[in-house]
Amino acid sequence: MPYPRRLLNDHEHVTVDLHPHWWFLAAPTIAIVASITAAVATLATTDSDTTQQSVAGWGSLVALAASAIWLVVRYSKWLTTHFVITNLRIIFRSGLVSKRGIEIPLDRVNTVHFRQGIMERIVGAGDLLIESGGESGQQRFTDIRQPDRVQRVIHAEMDVSRQRRSGGAESVTDVADQLERLESMLMRGILTPDEFD
């Protein structure tokens, strides 16, 4: 489900719209697989028609139900969480019933750091730490897909924003350079063809 266009300002377009990395769903998925495996192992190792099998069967059923509920809740959270970069700001929104969010104007961003552990590097996930001139100062965003690429997109949008603010002939002459940069981002897979258009 893409970020709602009705929440964008005039002359604002989305450069990147991400849900959390699939790694966000790994723990409840592993829990379901483990509970199914435990249920099969329990049923195979206990005698039939015994109280022990009945208790083990109910325990396995409860574990499976709890894992399934955890996965559904986590998937709902995944579906309603957006990390969005536009030509004007960085937006983070999450929540199905109760919502929370933050918006950071690109001209207030000071630095962007990313961090990946070994496992995160293998799967292509990581965290972004954005330092801005706002009240909170630092914001950490977890489970971002390809955080190094996202960091480069933020810096590219910041450059374009700075040029737009400076105005004048310089911003007009740099259109070809901007198009080349965007085409390069398309070729590297940072942008989709729709985003490039």
CSV table of C-alpha atoms in Angstrom, one decimal:
chain,number,residue,atom,x,y,z
A,1,MET,CA,0.0,0.0,0.0
A,2,PRO,CA,1.7,3.2,-1.1
A,3,TYR,CA,1.9,6.4,0.9
A,4,PRO,CA,-1.3,8.4,0.5
A,5,ARG,CA,-0.9,11.2,-2.0
A,6,ARG,CA,-3.5,13.3,-0.2
A,7,LEU,CA,-0.9,13.7,2.6
A,8,LEU,CA,1.6,15.5,0.3
A,9,ASN,CA,1.9,19.2,-0.1
A,10,ASP,CA,1.5,21.1,-3.3
A,11,HIS,CA,4.5,20.6,-5.7
A,12,GLU,CA,5.7,17.7,-3.5
A,13,HIS,CA,6.6,14.3,-5.0
A,14,VAL,CA,7.7,11.0,-3.5
A,15,THR,CA,11.3,9.9,-4.2
A,16,VAL,CA,11.3,6.8,-1.9
A,17,ASP,CA,8.4,5.0,-0.2
A,18,LEU,CA,9.5,2.1,1.9
A,19,HIS,CA,7.8,-0.3,4.3
A,20,PRO,CA,10.2,-1.9,6.9
A,21,HIS,CA,12.5,-4.6,5.6
A,22,TRP,CA,11.0,-8.2,5.5
A,23,TRP,CA,13.4,-8.9,8.4
A,24,PHE,CA,10.8,-7.1,10.5
A,25,LEU,CA,8.6,-10.2,10.1
A,26,ALA,CA,11.3,-12.8,10.7
A,27,ALA,CA,10.8,-13.4,14.4
A,28,PRO,CA,7.1,-14.2,14.4
A,29,THR,CA,7.6,-16.3,11.2
A,30,ILE,CA,10.3,-18.3,13.0
A,31,ALA,CA,8.0,-18.7,16.0
A,32,ILE,CA,5.3,-20.2,13.9
A,33,VAL,CA,7.7,-22.6,12.2
A,34,ALA,CA,9.1,-23.6,15.7
A,35,SER,CA,5.7,-24.1,17.2
A,36,ILE,CA,4.6,-26.3,14.3
A,37,THR,CA,7.8,-28.3,14.5
A,38,ALA,CA,7.4,-28.7,18.3
A,39,ALA,CA,3.7,-29.8,17.8
A,40,VAL,CA,4.7,-32.5,15.3
A,41,ALA,CA,7.6,-33.7,17.5
A,42,THR,CA,5.4,-33.8,20.6
A,43,LEU,CA,2.7,-35.8,18.8
A,44,ALA,CA,5.2,-38.2,17.4
A,45,THR,CA,7.0,-38.9,20.7
A,46,THR,CA,4.0,-39.2,23.0
A,47,ASP,CA,1.7,-42.2,23.3
A,48,SER,CA,-1.7,-41.9,21.8
A,49,ASP,CA,-4.8,-41.6,24.0
A,50,THR,CA,-2.8,-40.4,27.0
A,51,THR,CA,-3.2,-37.3,29.2
A,52,GLN,CA,0.4,-36.4,28.3
A,53,GLN,CA,-0.5,-36.2,24.6
A,54,SER,CA,-3.6,-34.2,25.4
A,55,VAL,CA,-1.7,-31.6,27.4
A,56,ALA,CA,1.1,-31.5,24.9
A,57,GLY,CA,-1.4,-31.1,22.0
A,58,TRP,CA,-3.2,-28.2,23.8
A,59,GLY,CA,0.1,-26.6,24.6
A,60,SER,CA,1.3,-26.8,21.0
A,61,LEU,CA,-2.1,-25.4,19.8
A,62,VAL,CA,-1.8,-22.5,22.2
A,63,ALA,CA,1.8,-21.8,21.1
A,64,LEU,CA,0.8,-22.0,17.4
A,65,ALA,CA,-2.2,-19.6,18.0
A,66,ALA,CA,0.0,-17.1,19.9
A,67,SER,CA,2.6,-17.2,17.1
A,68,ALA,CA,-0.1,-16.6,14.5
A,69,ILE,CA,-1.5,-13.7,16.3
A,70,TRP,CA,1.9,-12.2,16.7
A,71,LEU,CA,2.5,-12.5,13.0
A,72,VAL,CA,-0.8,-10.9,12.1
A,73,VAL,CA,-0.2,-8.0,14.5
A,74,ARG,CA,3.4,-7.6,13.2
A,75,TYR,CA,2.2,-7.7,9.5
A,76,SER,CA,-0.4,-5.1,10.2
A,77,LYS,CA,2.3,-2.9,11.7
A,78,TRP,CA,4.5,-3.6,8.7
A,79,LEU,CA,1.7,-2.7,6.3
A,80,THR,CA,1.0,0.6,8.0
A,81,THR,CA,4.5,1.8,8.5
A,82,HIS,CA,6.0,4.1,5.9
A,83,PHE,CA,9.5,5.7,5.6
A,84,VAL,CA,9.1,8.3,2.8
A,85,ILE,CA,11.5,10.7,1.2
A,86,THR,CA,10.1,13.5,-0.9
A,87,ASN,CA,11.6,16.5,-2.6
A,88,LEU,CA,10.8,18.5,0.6
A,89,ARG,CA,11.0,16.3,3.6
A,90,ILE,CA,11.5,12.9,5.3
A,91,ILE,CA,8.3,11.4,6.6
A,92,PHE,CA,7.9,8.5,9.0
A,93,ARG,CA,4.4,7.3,9.8
A,94,SER,CA,3.2,4.1,11.6
A,95,GLY,CA,0.1,2.7,13.2
A,96,LEU,CA,-3.2,1.1,12.3
A,97,VAL,CA,-5.5,2.2,15.2
A,98,SER,CA,-3.3,4.7,17.0
A,99,LYS,CA,-0.9,6.6,14.7
A,100,ARG,CA,2.4,8.2,15.2
A,101,GLY,CA,4.7,10.0,12.9
A,102,ILE,CA,7.5,12.5,12.4
A,103,GLU,CA,8.4,14.9,9.5
A,104,ILE,CA,11.9,16.3,9.0
A,105,PRO,CA,12.2,19.1,6.4
A,106,LEU,CA,15.3,18.4,4.2
A,107,ASP,CA,16.7,21.8,4.9
A,108,ARG,CA,16.8,21.0,8.6
A,109,VAL,CA,18.8,17.7,8.2
A,110,ASN,CA,22.4,18.0,9.3
A,111,THR,CA,23.8,14.5,9.0
A,112,VAL,CA,22.6,11.0,8.1
A,113,HIS,CA,24.3,7.9,9.5
A,114,PHE,CA,23.5,4.3,8.8
A,115,ARG,CA,24.3,1.1,10.8
A,116,GLN,CA,24.2,-2.5,9.8
A,117,GLY,CA,25.1,-5.6,11.9
A,118,ILE,CA,26.5,-8.7,10.2
A,119,MET,CA,23.1,-10.4,9.8
A,120,GLU,CA,21.5,-7.1,8.7
A,121,ARG,CA,24.2,-6.7,6.1
A,122,ILE,CA,23.5,-10.2,4.7
A,123,VAL,CA,19.8,-9.6,4.4
A,124,GLY,CA,20.1,-5.9,3.3
A,125,ALA,CA,18.5,-4.2,6.3
A,126,GLY,CA,19.8,-1.6,8.7
A,127,ASP,CA,19.2,1.5,10.8
A,128,LEU,CA,19.3,5.2,9.9
A,129,LEU,CA,20.1,7.9,12.4
A,130,ILE,CA,19.1,11.3,11.1
A,131,GLU,CA,20.4,14.4,13.0
A,132,SER,CA,18.4,17.5,12.4
A,133,GLY,CA,18.0,21.0,13.7
A,134,GLY,CA,14.6,20.2,15.2
A,135,GLU,CA,13.7,19.8,18.9
A,136,SER,CA,14.4,16.1,19.2
A,137,GLY,CA,17.8,16.5,17.4
A,138,GLN,CA,18.2,12.8,16.5
A,139,GLN,CA,15.8,10.3,15.1
A,140,ARG,CA,16.6,6.5,14.7
A,141,PHE,CA,14.7,4.5,12.0
A,142,THR,CA,15.0,0.7,12.2
A,143,ASP,CA,14.6,-2.0,9.6
A,144,ILE,CA,15.3,0.2,6.6
A,145,ARG,CA,15.9,-1.6,3.3
A,146,GLN,CA,19.3,-0.8,1.9
A,147,PRO,CA,20.1,2.0,4.4
A,148,ASP,CA,23.3,3.0,2.5
A,149,ARG,CA,21.3,3.6,-0.7
A,150,VAL,CA,18.6,5.5,1.2
A,151,GLN,CA,21.3,7.6,2.8
A,152,ARG,CA,22.6,8.6,-0.7
A,153,VAL,CA,19.1,9.4,-1.8
A,154,ILE,CA,18.6,11.7,1.1
A,155,HIS,CA,21.9,13.5,0.4
A,156,ALA,CA,20.9,13.8,-3.3
A,157,GLU,CA,17.6,15.4,-2.4
A,158,MET,CA,19.3,17.7,0.1
A,159,ASP,CA,21.6,18.9,-2.7
A,160,VAL,CA,18.6,19.5,-5.0
A,161,SER,CA,16.8,21.3,-2.2
A,162,ARG,CA,19.8,23.5,-1.6
A,163,GLN,CA,20.1,24.4,-5.2
A,164,ARG,CA,16.4,25.2,-5.4
A,165,ARG,CA,16.7,27.5,-2.4
A,166,SER,CA,19.7,29.3,-3.9
A,167,GLY,CA,17.8,29.8,-7.2
A,168,GLY,CA,19.3,31.7,-10.1
A,169,ALA,CA,20.9,30.5,-13.2
A,170,GLU,CA,22.9,27.9,-11.4
A,171,SER,CA,19.8,25.8,-10.7
A,172,VAL,CA,18.7,26.0,-14.3
A,173,THR,CA,22.1,24.9,-15.7
A,174,ASP,CA,22.2,21.9,-13.3
A,175,VAL,CA,19.1,20.3,-14.7
A,176,ALA,CA,21.1,18.0,-17.0
A,177,ASP,CA,23.3,17.0,-14.0
A,178,GLN,CA,20.3,16.2,-11.9
A,179,LEU,CA,18.8,14.1,-14.7
A,180,GLU,CA,22.1,12.2,-15.0
A,181,ARG,CA,22.2,11.6,-11.2
A,182,LEU,CA,18.6,10.3,-11.3
A,183,GLU,CA,19.3,8.1,-14.2
A,184,SER,CA,22.3,6.7,-12.3
A,185,MET,CA,20.1,6.0,-9.3
A,186,LEU,CA,17.6,4.2,-11.6
A,187,MET,CA,20.4,2.0,-13.0
A,188,ARG,CA,21.6,1.1,-9.5
A,189,GLY,CA,18.1,0.2,-8.5
A,190,ILE,CA,17.7,3.0,-5.9
A,191,LEU,CA,14.7,4.4,-7.9
A,192,THR,CA,12.0,2.5,-9.7
A,193,PRO,CA,11.1,3.5,-13.3
A,194,ASP,CA,7.9,5.1,-11.9
A,195,GLU,CA,9.9,7.2,-9.4
A,196,PHE,CA,12.3,8.2,-12.2
A,197,ASP,CA,9.5,9.3,-14.4
